Coordinates of C-alpha atoms in Angstrom, one line a residue:
M281 CA -74.9 -258.6 -97.7
A282 CA -77.3 -260.1 -95.2
G283 CA -79.6 -258.8 -92.5
S284 CA -82.0 -259.4 -90.0
L285 CA -85.7 -258.7 -90.2
I286 CA -86.0 -258.3 -86.4
K287 CA -84.1 -255.0 -87.0
N288 CA -85.2 -252.2 -89.1
A289 CA -86.3 -254.1 -92.2
G290 CA -89.1 -255.8 -90.4
G291 CA -90.6 -252.4 -89.2
G292 CA -90.6 -253.9 -85.7
L293 CA -93.0 -256.5 -86.3
A294 CA -91.2 -259.5 -87.9
K295 CA -90.3 -261.9 -85.2
V296 CA -88.0 -264.2 -87.5
G297 CA -86.1 -264.1 -90.6
G298 CA -83.5 -262.5 -92.5
Y299 CA -82.5 -261.5 -96.0
I300 CA -79.5 -261.8 -98.4
V301 CA -79.0 -259.3 -101.2
G302 CA -76.2 -259.2 -103.9
K303 CA -75.3 -261.2 -107.1
K304 CA -77.7 -263.8 -108.0
D305 CA -75.4 -266.6 -108.1
L306 CA -73.8 -265.7 -104.6
V307 CA -77.2 -265.3 -103.2
E308 CA -78.2 -268.7 -104.6
L309 CA -75.1 -270.2 -103.0
A310 CA -75.7 -268.6 -99.6
S311 CA -79.2 -269.9 -99.6
Y312 CA -78.0 -273.4 -100.0
R313 CA -75.6 -272.9 -97.2
L314 CA -78.4 -271.6 -94.9
T315 CA -80.8 -274.4 -95.9
A316 CA -79.8 -277.3 -98.2
P317 CA -78.5 -277.7 -101.6
G318 CA -81.3 -277.9 -104.1
I319 CA -83.7 -276.2 -101.5
G320 CA -82.0 -272.9 -101.1
A321 CA -84.4 -270.0 -101.1
S322 CA -87.4 -272.0 -101.7
E323 CA -88.0 -272.4 -98.0
G324 CA -87.5 -270.6 -94.9
A325 CA -88.4 -269.8 -91.2
T326 CA -91.7 -268.1 -91.7
I327 CA -93.5 -270.0 -88.9
G328 CA -96.9 -268.8 -90.2
R329 CA -95.7 -265.2 -89.9
L330 CA -95.6 -264.1 -93.6
A331 CA -98.5 -261.3 -93.1
E332 CA -96.2 -259.8 -90.3
M333 CA -93.1 -259.8 -92.3
F334 CA -95.0 -258.2 -95.2
Q335 CA -96.5 -255.7 -92.9
G336 CA -93.0 -255.1 -91.4
F337 CA -91.8 -254.3 -94.9
F338 CA -94.7 -252.0 -95.4
L339 CA -94.2 -250.1 -92.3
A340 CA -90.3 -250.1 -92.5
P341 CA -89.9 -246.7 -94.0
R342 CA -92.2 -245.0 -91.8
V343 CA -90.6 -246.6 -88.8
T344 CA -87.2 -245.9 -90.0
G345 CA -88.1 -242.4 -90.4
N346 CA -89.4 -242.2 -86.9
A347 CA -86.1 -243.7 -85.5
I348 CA -84.2 -241.1 -87.3
K349 CA -86.3 -238.2 -86.1
G350 CA -85.9 -239.5 -82.8
A351 CA -82.3 -239.7 -83.1
I352 CA -82.1 -236.1 -84.2
F353 CA -84.2 -235.1 -81.1
E354 CA -81.8 -237.1 -79.0
A355 CA -78.8 -235.4 -80.3
A356 CA -80.3 -231.8 -80.0
I357 CA -81.5 -232.4 -76.4
F358 CA -78.2 -233.8 -75.1
E359 CA -76.2 -231.3 -76.9
K360 CA -78.3 -228.6 -75.2
L361 CA -77.7 -230.3 -71.8
G362 CA -74.0 -230.1 -72.5
L363 CA -73.0 -233.6 -73.7
N364 CA -71.1 -234.8 -76.4
V365 CA -73.1 -236.5 -79.1
S366 CA -72.3 -238.2 -82.4
P367 CA -73.7 -237.4 -84.8
K368 CA -74.8 -233.8 -84.0
W369 CA -78.5 -233.0 -84.4
N370 CA -77.9 -231.4 -87.9
D371 CA -75.3 -233.9 -89.4
D372 CA -76.1 -235.8 -92.4
R373 CA -77.0 -239.5 -91.1
T374 CA -76.2 -242.7 -92.5
D375 CA -77.4 -244.7 -89.4
L376 CA -79.8 -244.8 -86.8
I377 CA -77.7 -245.1 -83.9
Q378 CA -77.1 -242.1 -81.7
T379 CA -74.2 -241.8 -79.3
I380 CA -74.4 -240.0 -76.0
E381 CA -71.1 -239.3 -74.0
F382 CA -71.8 -239.2 -70.3
N383 CA -68.3 -239.1 -69.0
D384 CA -70.0 -240.6 -65.6
P385 CA -70.7 -244.3 -65.0
D386 CA -73.5 -243.6 -62.6
K387 CA -75.2 -241.4 -65.0
M388 CA -74.9 -243.7 -67.9
V389 CA -76.5 -246.6 -65.9
R390 CA -79.2 -244.3 -64.5
F391 CA -79.8 -243.3 -68.1
A392 CA -80.2 -246.8 -69.1
K393 CA -82.6 -247.7 -66.3
L394 CA -84.8 -244.7 -67.3
V395 CA -84.8 -245.9 -70.9
Q396 CA -86.1 -249.1 -69.5
K397 CA -88.6 -247.3 -67.1
F398 CA -90.1 -245.5 -70.1
S399 CA -90.6 -248.4 -72.5
P400 CA -93.8 -250.2 -73.0
I401 CA -92.5 -253.7 -72.1
D402 CA -90.7 -254.6 -68.9
S403 CA -90.7 -251.1 -67.6
N404 CA -90.5 -252.8 -64.1
V405 CA -87.0 -254.3 -65.1
S406 CA -84.0 -252.5 -63.8
P407 CA -81.1 -253.2 -66.1
V408 CA -77.5 -253.7 -64.4
P409 CA -74.0 -253.7 -66.0
S410 CA -73.1 -257.4 -66.7
P411 CA -70.3 -259.4 -68.3
M412 CA -71.0 -260.1 -72.0
S413 CA -69.5 -262.4 -74.2
G414 CA -67.3 -260.5 -76.9
Y415 CA -66.8 -257.5 -74.7
E416 CA -63.8 -256.7 -72.3
D417 CA -65.9 -254.3 -70.0
Q418 CA -69.3 -255.1 -68.4
V419 CA -72.1 -253.8 -70.6
I420 CA -75.5 -252.0 -69.7
M421 CA -78.6 -252.8 -72.0
A422 CA -82.1 -251.4 -71.9
A423 CA -84.7 -252.7 -74.2
G424 CA -88.3 -252.7 -73.5
T425 CA -89.4 -254.2 -76.7
F426 CA -92.1 -256.1 -78.0
V427 CA -90.0 -258.3 -80.3
S428 CA -86.7 -259.6 -78.2
G429 CA -83.8 -257.9 -79.9
A430 CA -85.7 -255.7 -82.1
S431 CA -83.4 -252.6 -81.4
I432 CA -85.5 -250.5 -84.0
E433 CA -88.2 -250.3 -81.4
F434 CA -86.0 -248.3 -78.9
S435 CA -83.1 -249.5 -76.8
C436 CA -79.7 -248.5 -75.5
D437 CA -76.5 -250.1 -74.7
G438 CA -72.9 -249.3 -74.0
P439 CA -69.7 -250.8 -72.4
M440 CA -68.9 -249.6 -68.9
R441 CA -65.6 -247.8 -69.8
E442 CA -64.5 -244.2 -70.1
P443 CA -65.8 -242.0 -71.6
Y444 CA -69.1 -243.8 -70.9
I445 CA -70.7 -243.6 -74.1
I446 CA -74.3 -245.1 -74.8
Y447 CA -75.7 -246.0 -77.9
I448 CA -79.2 -245.4 -78.5
Q449 CA -81.2 -247.0 -81.4
G450 CA -84.5 -247.1 -82.7
G451 CA -88.0 -245.7 -81.9
L452 CA -91.1 -247.4 -83.5
T453 CA -93.0 -244.0 -83.1
Y454 CA -91.2 -240.6 -82.7
E455 CA -93.8 -239.8 -79.9
H456 CA -92.3 -242.7 -77.9
V457 CA -88.8 -241.5 -78.3
K458 CA -89.7 -237.9 -77.4
I459 CA -91.8 -239.0 -74.3
A460 CA -88.9 -241.3 -73.1
I461 CA -86.2 -239.2 -73.7
S462 CA -87.8 -236.2 -72.1
N463 CA -88.7 -238.0 -68.9
A464 CA -85.4 -239.6 -68.8
C465 CA -83.6 -236.1 -69.0
K466 CA -86.1 -234.6 -66.6
E467 CA -85.2 -237.3 -63.9
L468 CA -81.6 -237.3 -64.8
F469 CA -80.7 -233.7 -65.0
F470 CA -83.4 -231.8 -63.0

């Protein structure tokens, strides 16, 4: 299994890096493939950032807990507003992703714009549906993140097709998720 440190395991701090786990011999072979035979896991892209990586590992459980707590809040509030959500707020969770079914392309786009608006970085940016490699439909994405691509921070995206489902991820802090989602709902529904 392989993963990225700019996602959950990096706690929102790691700017580069990845990990490989599994049987020792297979991990070793993979490390040779990623670097060079004989070098393997003895080197990697740290770019003087080991302290951030270790701090990310240290904070990852708390950050992941905040993201899950935020997803539960999202599920509860959107279900209360009459939208289909998955998983439900009281379901067992195995992932950080929360889906919201808008059944309306305009509401979905507006929601993504509001997520961006209530983000700490690039809050002045207004996302628009765009073609994206690997997708048949245009995709809307919002992510006002400190680390580019770090969906653990707080982001949403979704393909522009019925039933107009958006996928929300992350939240470094529960407070940010609660403030952003509450304000987005206020502007979108009231």
